[in-house]
JSON list of C-alpha atoms in Angstrom, two decimals:
[
{"chain": "A", "resi": 24, "resn": "MET", "atom": "CA", "xyz": [-31.39, 46.17, -19.44]},
{"chain": "A", "resi": 25, "resn": "PRO", "atom": "CA", "xyz": [-28.89, 48.07, -17.57]},
{"chain": "A", "resi": 26, "resn": "GLU", "atom": "CA", "xyz": [-24.77, 47.39, -19.04]},
{"chain": "A", "resi": 27, "resn": "LEU", "atom": "CA", "xyz": [-23.37, 45.63, -16.47]},
{"chain": "A", "resi": 28, "resn": "SER", "atom": "CA", "xyz": [-19.52, 47.60, -15.83]},
{"chain": "A", "resi": 29, "resn": "ARG", "atom": "CA", "xyz": [-15.71, 45.69, -16.14]},
{"chain": "A", "resi": 30, "resn": "SER", "atom": "CA", "xyz": [-15.70, 45.29, -12.66]},
{"chain": "A", "resi": 31, "resn": "GLN", "atom": "CA", "xyz": [-18.95, 44.29, -12.12]},
{"chain": "A", "resi": 32, "resn": "MET", "atom": "CA", "xyz": [-18.44, 41.43, -15.02]},
{"chain": "A", "resi": 33, "resn": "VAL", "atom": "CA", "xyz": [-15.28, 40.73, -13.10]},
{"chain": "A", "resi": 34, "resn": "VAL", "atom": "CA", "xyz": [-16.99, 40.15, -9.93]},
{"chain": "A", "resi": 35, "resn": "TYR", "atom": "CA", "xyz": [-20.05, 38.10, -10.87]},
{"chain": "A", "resi": 36, "resn": "GLY", "atom": "CA", "xyz": [-17.71, 35.56, -12.84]},
{"chain": "A", "resi": 37, "resn": "ALA", "atom": "CA", "xyz": [-15.70, 34.88, -9.88]},
{"chain": "A", "resi": 38, "resn": "VAL", "atom": "CA", "xyz": [-18.75, 34.46, -7.46]},
{"chain": "A", "resi": 39, "resn": "ALA", "atom": "CA", "xyz": [-19.60, 32.31, -11.01]},
{"chain": "A", "resi": 40, "resn": "VAL", "atom": "CA", "xyz": [-16.55, 29.97, -10.74]},
{"chain": "A", "resi": 41, "resn": "ALA", "atom": "CA", "xyz": [-16.22, 30.03, -6.80]},
{"chain": "A", "resi": 42, "resn": "LEU", "atom": "CA", "xyz": [-20.35, 28.18, -6.85]},
{"chain": "A", "resi": 43, "resn": "LEU", "atom": "CA", "xyz": [-19.07, 25.44, -10.03]},
{"chain": "A", "resi": 44, "resn": "LEU", "atom": "CA", "xyz": [-16.21, 25.13, -7.80]},
{"chain": "A", "resi": 45, "resn": "VAL", "atom": "CA", "xyz": [-18.76, 24.06, -4.81]},
{"chain": "A", "resi": 46, "resn": "GLY", "atom": "CA", "xyz": [-20.88, 22.21, -7.20]},
{"chain": "A", "resi": 47, "resn": "ALA", "atom": "CA", "xyz": [-18.01, 20.23, -8.73]},
{"chain": "A", "resi": 48, "resn": "ARG", "atom": "CA", "xyz": [-16.47, 19.40, -4.82]},
{"chain": "A", "resi": 49, "resn": "ALA", "atom": "CA", "xyz": [-20.44, 18.21, -3.13]},
{"chain": "A", "resi": 50, "resn": "ILE", "atom": "CA", "xyz": [-20.60, 16.17, -6.82]},
{"chain": "A", "resi": 51, "resn": "ARG", "atom": "CA", "xyz": [-17.61, 14.22, -5.87]},
{"chain": "A", "resi": 52, "resn": "ALA", "atom": "CA", "xyz": [-18.08, 14.03, -2.19]},
{"chain": "A", "resi": 53, "resn": "GLU", "atom": "CA", "xyz": [-21.25, 11.93, -3.18]},
{"chain": "A", "resi": 54, "resn": "GLY", "atom": "CA", "xyz": [-19.78, 10.02, -5.41]},
{"chain": "A", "resi": 55, "resn": "ASP", "atom": "CA", "xyz": [-17.29, 9.64, -3.10]},
{"chain": "A", "resi": 56, "resn": "ALA", "atom": "CA", "xyz": [-19.52, 8.43, -0.47]},
{"chain": "A", "resi": 57, "resn": "GLY", "atom": "CA", "xyz": [-21.85, 6.59, -2.78]},
{"chain": "A", "resi": 58, "resn": "THR", "atom": "CA", "xyz": [-18.81, 3.79, -3.10]},
{"chain": "A", "resi": 59, "resn": "PRO", "atom": "CA", "xyz": [-17.90, 1.18, -0.45]},
{"chain": "A", "resi": 60, "resn": "SER", "atom": "CA", "xyz": [-14.29, 1.91, 0.31]},
{"chain": "A", "resi": 61, "resn": "ALA", "atom": "CA", "xyz": [-12.04, 1.20, 2.96]},
{"chain": "A", "resi": 62, "resn": "ALA", "atom": "CA", "xyz": [-9.21, 3.94, 3.65]},
{"chain": "A", "resi": 63, "resn": "ALA", "atom": "CA", "xyz": [-5.40, 3.48, 4.07]},
{"chain": "A", "resi": 64, "resn": "SER", "atom": "CA", "xyz": [-4.12, 0.78, 7.45]},
{"chain": "A", "resi": 65, "resn": "THR", "atom": "CA", "xyz": [-4.23, 2.65, 10.42]},
{"chain": "A", "resi": 66, "resn": "GLY", "atom": "CA", "xyz": [-0.99, 0.45, 11.64]},
{"chain": "A", "resi": 67, "resn": "GLY", "atom": "CA", "xyz": [-2.69, -1.56, 13.94]},
{"chain": "A", "resi": 68, "resn": "GLY", "atom": "CA", "xyz": [-1.78, -4.42, 12.80]},
{"chain": "A", "resi": 69, "resn": "ALA", "atom": "CA", "xyz": [-2.48, -6.45, 8.90]},
{"chain": "A", "resi": 70, "resn": "GLY", "atom": "CA", "xyz": [-5.63, -5.77, 7.45]},
{"chain": "A", "resi": 71, "resn": "ALA", "atom": "CA", "xyz": [-6.26, -3.86, 9.68]},
{"chain": "A", "resi": 72, "resn": "VAL", "atom": "CA", "xyz": [-8.78, -0.85, 8.06]},
{"chain": "A", "resi": 73, "resn": "SER", "atom": "CA", "xyz": [-10.14, 2.40, 9.19]},
{"chain": "A", "resi": 74, "resn": "LEU", "atom": "CA", "xyz": [-13.23, 2.56, 7.65]},
{"chain": "A", "resi": 75, "resn": "LYS", "atom": "CA", "xyz": [-14.70, 5.67, 6.11]},
{"chain": "A", "resi": 76, "resn": "ALA", "atom": "CA", "xyz": [-18.15, 6.56, 7.12]},
{"chain": "A", "resi": 77, "resn": "ASN", "atom": "CA", "xyz": [-20.47, 7.48, 4.05]},
{"chain": "A", "resi": 78, "resn": "GLY", "atom": "CA", "xyz": [-24.03, 8.19, 4.84]},
{"chain": "A", "resi": 79, "resn": "GLY", "atom": "CA", "xyz": [-25.95, 4.94, 3.05]},
{"chain": "A", "resi": 80, "resn": "PRO", "atom": "CA", "xyz": [-27.21, 1.88, 5.10]},
{"chain": "A", "resi": 81, "resn": "ASP", "atom": "CA", "xyz": [-23.36, -0.61, 4.78]},
{"chain": "A", "resi": 82, "resn": "VAL", "atom": "CA", "xyz": [-22.59, -3.05, 6.50]},
{"chain": "A", "resi": 83, "resn": "VAL", "atom": "CA", "xyz": [-19.10, -4.23, 8.16]},
{"chain": "A", "resi": 84, "resn": "VAL", "atom": "CA", "xyz": [-17.69, -7.60, 7.29]},
{"chain": "A", "resi": 85, "resn": "ASP", "atom": "CA", "xyz": [-13.80, -9.63, 8.58]},
{"chain": "A", "resi": 86, "resn": "VAL", "atom": "CA", "xyz": [-13.35, -11.00, 5.49]},
{"chain": "A", "resi": 87, "resn": "ALA", "atom": "CA", "xyz": [-10.57, -13.48, 6.83]},
{"chain": "A", "resi": 88, "resn": "GLY", "atom": "CA", "xyz": [-8.37, -16.66, 5.28]},
{"chain": "A", "resi": 89, "resn": "ALA", "atom": "CA", "xyz": [-7.21, -17.68, 1.52]},
{"chain": "A", "resi": 90, "resn": "VAL", "atom": "CA", "xyz": [-8.11, -13.39, 0.49]},
{"chain": "A", "resi": 91, "resn": "ARG", "atom": "CA", "xyz": [-5.42, -11.23, -1.26]},
{"chain": "A", "resi": 92, "resn": "ARG", "atom": "CA", "xyz": [-6.15, -8.69, 1.82]},
{"chain": "A", "resi": 93, "resn": "PRO", "atom": "CA", "xyz": [-7.60, -9.70, 4.66]},
{"chain": "A", "resi": 94, "resn": "GLY", "atom": "CA", "xyz": [-9.40, -6.62, 6.34]},
{"chain": "A", "resi": 95, "resn": "VAL", "atom": "CA", "xyz": [-12.08, -6.03, 7.68]},
{"chain": "A", "resi": 96, "resn": "TYR", "atom": "CA", "xyz": [-14.65, -3.65, 5.46]},
{"chain": "A", "resi": 97, "resn": "ARG", "atom": "CA", "xyz": [-17.50, -1.94, 4.35]},
{"chain": "A", "resi": 98, "resn": "LEU", "atom": "CA", "xyz": [-19.98, -2.65, 2.04]},
{"chain": "A", "resi": 99, "resn": "PRO", "atom": "CA", "xyz": [-23.54, -1.79, 1.23]},
{"chain": "A", "resi": 100, "resn": "VAL", "atom": "CA", "xyz": [-26.81, -3.76, 2.29]},
{"chain": "A", "resi": 101, "resn": "GLY", "atom": "CA", "xyz": [-27.76, -6.76, -0.22]},
{"chain": "A", "resi": 102, "resn": "SER", "atom": "CA", "xyz": [-24.26, -7.47, -1.12]},
{"chain": "A", "resi": 103, "resn": "ARG", "atom": "CA", "xyz": [-23.00, -11.19, -1.12]},
{"chain": "A", "resi": 104, "resn": "VAL", "atom": "CA", "xyz": [-20.39, -12.98, 0.35]},
{"chain": "A", "resi": 105, "resn": "VAL", "atom": "CA", "xyz": [-18.39, -12.80, -3.27]},
{"chain": "A", "resi": 106, "resn": "ASP", "atom": "CA", "xyz": [-18.38, -9.20, -2.87]},
{"chain": "A", "resi": 107, "resn": "ALA", "atom": "CA", "xyz": [-16.90, -8.70, 0.47]},
{"chain": "A", "resi": 108, "resn": "ILE", "atom": "CA", "xyz": [-13.96, -12.16, -1.42]},
{"chain": "A", "resi": 109, "resn": "ALA", "atom": "CA", "xyz": [-13.77, -9.39, -3.67]},
{"chain": "A", "resi": 110, "resn": "ARG", "atom": "CA", "xyz": [-13.53, -6.75, -1.95]},
{"chain": "A", "resi": 111, "resn": "ALA", "atom": "CA", "xyz": [-10.34, -8.01, -0.39]},
{"chain": "A", "resi": 112, "resn": "GLY", "atom": "CA", "xyz": [-8.65, -8.24, -3.17]},
{"chain": "A", "resi": 113, "resn": "GLY", "atom": "CA", "xyz": [-10.10, -11.81, -4.67]},
{"chain": "A", "resi": 114, "resn": "ALA", "atom": "CA", "xyz": [-9.43, -15.46, -3.59]},
{"chain": "A", "resi": 115, "resn": "ALA", "atom": "CA", "xyz": [-5.72, -16.24, -3.34]},
{"chain": "A", "resi": 116, "resn": "GLY", "atom": "CA", "xyz": [-3.76, -18.87, -5.11]},
{"chain": "A", "resi": 117, "resn": "ASP", "atom": "CA", "xyz": [-4.82, -21.56, -2.27]},
{"chain": "A", "resi": 118, "resn": "ALA", "atom": "CA", "xyz": [-8.86, -20.98, -1.66]},
{"chain": "A", "resi": 119, "resn": "ALA", "atom": "CA", "xyz": [-11.27, -23.40, -1.33]},
{"chain": "A", "resi": 120, "resn": "LEU", "atom": "CA", "xyz": [-14.11, -21.18, -2.45]},
{"chain": "A", "resi": 121, "resn": "GLU", "atom": "CA", "xyz": [-15.96, -24.30, -2.77]},
{"chain": "A", "resi": 122, "resn": "GLY", "atom": "CA", "xyz": [-16.08, -24.26, 0.98]},
{"chain": "A", "resi": 123, "resn": "ILE", "atom": "CA", "xyz": [-18.14, -21.79, 1.42]},
{"chain": "A", "resi": 124, "resn": "ASN", "atom": "CA", "xyz": [-21.40, -20.60, 0.10]},
{"chain": "A", "resi": 125, "resn": "ARG", "atom": "CA", "xyz": [-20.07, -17.06, -1.91]},
{"chain": "A", "resi": 126, "resn": "ALA", "atom": "CA", "xyz": [-24.13, -16.40, -3.22]},
{"chain": "A", "resi": 127, "resn": "ALA", "atom": "CA", "xyz": [-24.97, -15.47, 0.76]},
{"chain": "A", "resi": 128, "resn": "ARG", "atom": "CA", "xyz": [-26.48, -12.51, 1.91]},
{"chain": "A", "resi": 129, "resn": "LEU", "atom": "CA", "xyz": [-23.91, -10.54, 4.32]},
{"chain": "A", "resi": 130, "resn": "ALA", "atom": "CA", "xyz": [-25.12, -9.44, 7.62]},
{"chain": "A", "resi": 131, "resn": "ASP", "atom": "CA", "xyz": [-23.52, -6.55, 9.52]},
{"chain": "A", "resi": 132, "resn": "GLY", "atom": "CA", "xyz": [-20.88, -7.59, 11.63]},
{"chain": "A", "resi": 133, "resn": "GLN", "atom": "CA", "xyz": [-20.17, -10.75, 9.75]},
{"chain": "A", "resi": 134, "resn": "GLN", "atom": "CA", "xyz": [-16.48, -13.06, 9.60]},
{"chain": "A", "resi": 135, "resn": "VAL", "atom": "CA", "xyz": [-16.71, -14.56, 5.56]},
{"chain": "A", "resi": 136, "resn": "MET", "atom": "CA", "xyz": [-13.98, -17.10, 6.43]},
{"chain": "A", "resi": 137, "resn": "VAL", "atom": "CA", "xyz": [-12.65, -18.74, 3.06]},
{"chain": "A", "resi": 138, "resn": "PRO", "atom": "CA", "xyz": [-10.82, -21.91, 3.87]},
{"chain": "A", "resi": 139, "resn": "ALA", "atom": "CA", "xyz": [-7.13, -22.84, 1.98]},
{"chain": "A", "resi": 140, "resn": "LEU", "atom": "CA", "xyz": [-7.15, -25.59, 0.27]},
{"chain": "A", "resi": 141, "resn": "GLY", "atom": "CA", "xyz": [-5.09, -28.43, 2.69]},
{"chain": "A", "resi": 142, "resn": "PRO", "atom": "CA", "xyz": [-1.90, -30.58, 2.29]},
{"chain": "A", "resi": 143, "resn": "GLY", "atom": "CA", "xyz": [-1.71, -31.70, -1.89]},
{"chain": "A", "resi": 144, "resn": "GLY", "atom": "CA", "xyz": [-4.37, -29.95, -2.95]},
{"chain": "A", "resi": 145, "resn": "ALA", "atom": "CA", "xyz": [-6.97, -31.24, -1.11]},
{"chain": "A", "resi": 146, "resn": "PRO", "atom": "CA", "xyz": [-9.69, -29.11, -0.55]},
{"chain": "A", "resi": 147, "resn": "ALA", "atom": "CA", "xyz": [-9.69, -28.36, 3.38]},
{"chain": "A", "resi": 148, "resn": "THR", "atom": "CA", "xyz": [-12.66, -28.13, 5.72]},
{"chain": "A", "resi": 149, "resn": "PRO", "atom": "CA", "xyz": [-13.89, -24.83, 5.21]},
{"chain": "A", "resi": 150, "resn": "GLY", "atom": "CA", "xyz": [-13.97, -22.70, 7.94]},
{"chain": "A", "resi": 151, "resn": "ALA", "atom": "CA", "xyz": [-11.58, -25.29, 9.29]},
{"chain": "A", "resi": 152, "resn": "VAL", "atom": "CA", "xyz": [-10.78, -24.80, 13.28]},
{"chain": "A", "resi": 153, "resn": "ALA", "atom": "CA", "xyz": [-9.17, -26.34, 16.15]},
{"chain": "A", "resi": 154, "resn": "GLU", "atom": "CA", "xyz": [-11.77, -28.67, 17.19]},
{"chain": "A", "resi": 155, "resn": "ASP", "atom": "CA", "xyz": [-12.32, -27.05, 20.07]},
{"chain": "A", "resi": 156, "resn": "GLY", "atom": "CA", "xyz": [-12.51, -23.03, 18.46]},
{"chain": "A", "resi": 157, "resn": "PRO", "atom": "CA", "xyz": [-15.01, -21.95, 17.49]},
{"chain": "A", "resi": 158, "resn": "ILE", "atom": "CA", "xyz": [-16.71, -22.03, 14.21]},
{"chain": "A", "resi": 159, "resn": "SER", "atom": "CA", "xyz": [-18.04, -18.79, 12.12]},
{"chain": "A", "resi": 160, "resn": "LEU", "atom": "CA", "xyz": [-21.16, -18.77, 11.77]},
{"chain": "A", "resi": 161, "resn": "GLY", "atom": "CA", "xyz": [-21.40, -16.40, 9.08]},
{"chain": "A", "resi": 162, "resn": "SER", "atom": "CA", "xyz": [-19.40, -19.51, 6.89]},
{"chain": "A", "resi": 163, "resn": "ALA", "atom": "CA", "xyz": [-20.27, -22.68, 9.01]},
{"chain": "A", "resi": 164, "resn": "THR", "atom": "CA", "xyz": [-21.04, -24.73, 6.50]},
{"chain": "A", "resi": 165, "resn": "VAL", "atom": "CA", "xyz": [-24.02, -28.14, 7.68]},
{"chain": "A", "resi": 166, "resn": "GLU", "atom": "CA", "xyz": [-21.30, -30.42, 8.79]},
{"chain": "A", "resi": 167, "resn": "GLN", "atom": "CA", "xyz": [-18.83, -28.22, 10.48]},
{"chain": "A", "resi": 168, "resn": "LEU", "atom": "CA", "xyz": [-22.70, -27.08, 12.58]},
{"chain": "A", "resi": 169, "resn": "GLU", "atom": "CA", "xyz": [-22.73, -31.22, 12.97]},
{"chain": "A", "resi": 170, "resn": "THR", "atom": "CA", "xyz": [-20.04, -31.38, 15.11]},
{"chain": "A", "resi": 171, "resn": "ILE", "atom": "CA", "xyz": [-21.97, -29.21, 17.70]},
{"chain": "A", "resi": 172, "resn": "ASP", "atom": "CA", "xyz": [-23.46, -31.31, 20.59]},
{"chain": "A", "resi": 173, "resn": "GLY", "atom": "CA", "xyz": [-27.46, -31.51, 20.06]},
{"chain": "A", "resi": 174, "resn": "ILE", "atom": "CA", "xyz": [-26.82, -30.20, 16.43]},
{"chain": "A", "resi": 175, "resn": "GLY", "atom": "CA", "xyz": [-27.74, -33.07, 13.63]},
{"chain": "A", "resi": 176, "resn": "PRO", "atom": "CA", "xyz": [-28.41, -32.77, 10.18]},
{"chain": "A", "resi": 177, "resn": "MET", "atom": "CA", "xyz": [-31.53, -31.65, 9.63]},
{"chain": "A", "resi": 178, "resn": "THR", "atom": "CA", "xyz": [-31.11, -28.88, 12.19]},
{"chain": "A", "resi": 179, "resn": "ALA", "atom": "CA", "xyz": [-27.69, -28.14, 11.17]},
{"chain": "A", "resi": 180, "resn": "GLU", "atom": "CA", "xyz": [-29.21, -27.60, 7.05]},
{"chain": "A", "resi": 181, "resn": "LYS", "atom": "CA", "xyz": [-32.57, -25.63, 8.73]},
{"chain": "A", "resi": 182, "resn": "ILE", "atom": "CA", "xyz": [-29.48, -23.39, 10.25]},
{"chain": "A", "resi": 183, "resn": "VAL", "atom": "CA", "xyz": [-27.18, -22.84, 7.09]},
{"chain": "A", "resi": 184, "resn": "GLU", "atom": "CA", "xyz": [-31.18, -22.57, 5.01]},
{"chain": "A", "resi": 185, "resn": "TYR", "atom": "CA", "xyz": [-31.95, -20.43, 7.72]},
{"chain": "A", "resi": 186, "resn": "ARG", "atom": "CA", "xyz": [-29.26, -17.96, 7.83]},
{"chain": "A", "resi": 187, "resn": "ASP", "atom": "CA", "xyz": [-29.23, -18.03, 3.52]},
{"chain": "A", "resi": 188, "resn": "ASP", "atom": "CA", "xyz": [-32.62, -16.89, 3.21]},
{"chain": "A", "resi": 189, "resn": "HIS", "atom": "CA", "xyz": [-32.17, -13.64, 6.08]},
{"chain": "A", "resi": 190, "resn": "GLY", "atom": "CA", "xyz": [-28.81, -12.37, 4.53]},
{"chain": "A", "resi": 191, "resn": "GLY", "atom": "CA", "xyz": [-26.49, -13.59, 7.30]},
{"chain": "A", "resi": 192, "resn": "LEU", "atom": "CA", "xyz": [-26.96, -13.40, 11.16]},
{"chain": "A", "resi": 193, "resn": "SER", "atom": "CA", "xyz": [-24.84, -11.50, 12.76]},
{"chain": "A", "resi": 194, "resn": "SER", "atom": "CA", "xyz": [-25.18, -13.06, 16.43]},
{"chain": "A", "resi": 195, "resn": "VAL", "atom": "CA", "xyz": [-25.85, -16.87, 17.37]},
{"chain": "A", "resi": 196, "resn": "ASP", "atom": "CA", "xyz": [-29.06, -15.82, 19.13]},
{"chain": "A", "resi": 197, "resn": "GLN", "atom": "CA", "xyz": [-31.24, -15.46, 16.23]},
{"chain": "A", "resi": 198, "resn": "LEU", "atom": "CA", "xyz": [-30.94, -19.14, 15.92]},
{"chain": "A", "resi": 199, "resn": "ASP", "atom": "CA", "xyz": [-33.33, -19.21, 18.89]},
{"chain": "A", "resi": 200, "resn": "GLN", "atom": "CA", "xyz": [-35.73, -18.57, 15.84]},
{"chain": "A", "resi": 201, "resn": "VAL", "atom": "CA", "xyz": [-34.71, -21.84, 13.97]},
{"chain": "A", "resi": 202, "resn": "SER", "atom": "CA", "xyz": [-37.45, -24.68, 14.84]},
{"chain": "A", "resi": 203, "resn": "GLY", "atom": "CA", "xyz": [-35.51, -27.43, 16.53]},
{"chain": "A", "resi": 204, "resn": "ILE", "atom": "CA", "xyz": [-33.03, -25.49, 18.51]},
{"chain": "A", "resi": 205, "resn": "GLY", "atom": "CA", "xyz": [-34.07, -25.57, 22.06]},
{"chain": "A", "resi": 206, "resn": "PRO", "atom": "CA", "xyz": [-32.21, -23.93, 25.30]},
{"chain": "A", "resi": 207, "resn": "ALA", "atom": "CA", "xyz": [-30.19, -26.69, 25.73]},
{"chain": "A", "resi": 208, "resn": "THR", "atom": "CA", "xyz": [-28.87, -26.75, 21.96]},
{"chain": "A", "resi": 209, "resn": "MET", "atom": "CA", "xyz": [-29.03, -22.70, 21.81]},
{"chain": "A", "resi": 210, "resn": "GLU", "atom": "CA", "xyz": [-25.62, -22.67, 25.12]},
{"chain": "A", "resi": 211, "resn": "SER", "atom": "CA", "xyz": [-24.11, -25.25, 23.12]},
{"chain": "A", "resi": 212, "resn": "LEU", "atom": "CA", "xyz": [-24.10, -23.11, 19.72]},
{"chain": "A", "resi": 213, "resn": "ARG", "atom": "CA", "xyz": [-22.99, -20.25, 21.95]},
{"chain": "A", "resi": 214, "resn": "GLY", "atom": "CA", "xyz": [-19.73, -21.92, 22.65]},
{"chain": "A", "resi": 215, "resn": "ARG", "atom": "CA", "xyz": [-19.14, -23.04, 19.65]},
{"chain": "A", "resi": 216, "resn": "LEU", "atom": "CA", "xyz": [-19.92, -20.61, 17.15]},
{"chain": "A", "resi": 217, "resn": "GLN", "atom": "CA", "xyz": [-18.73, -16.69, 16.72]},
{"chain": "A", "resi": 218, "resn": "PRO", "atom": "CA", "xyz": [-21.12, -13.95, 14.89]}
]
């Protein structure tokens, strides 16, 4: 084997260091991409978050209500409501967590509404909104669904069960697959629910 000159050893050493740096940078970028993350606030108002694309299958959800850092977050497919709450800094001190299903799977475009305790520490109606305001499809309870014209207790339970079995719902139109919901009921649902 021929002996290397000093200048050849320096060149080979420099190439080896460069390859190590490039490899380390690639590994670091891959590790960052696999971590669900949101970049710093864009200044577009409270909770506005710029999302960092990571190339993997993700869902993007809006976490609102009684959480420490409301905002829009990217999480891996298969994540649960509890993961979205944790990503938003956890529940606030006045959160009424018993009002939501924390084990439900997240769907892309879903809003996770964490209700707050009402006056005197009593749990407020989960996801409470004005009487004529839309109800969050991602967190609506059986009781809330029953307030919609044409939805009774059995149909409301079927909707919640369907949502939980299918990892959430990203559109009101998906509810036409629930037995007992006809065209007239779908119109009522479109007017009272939001994804």
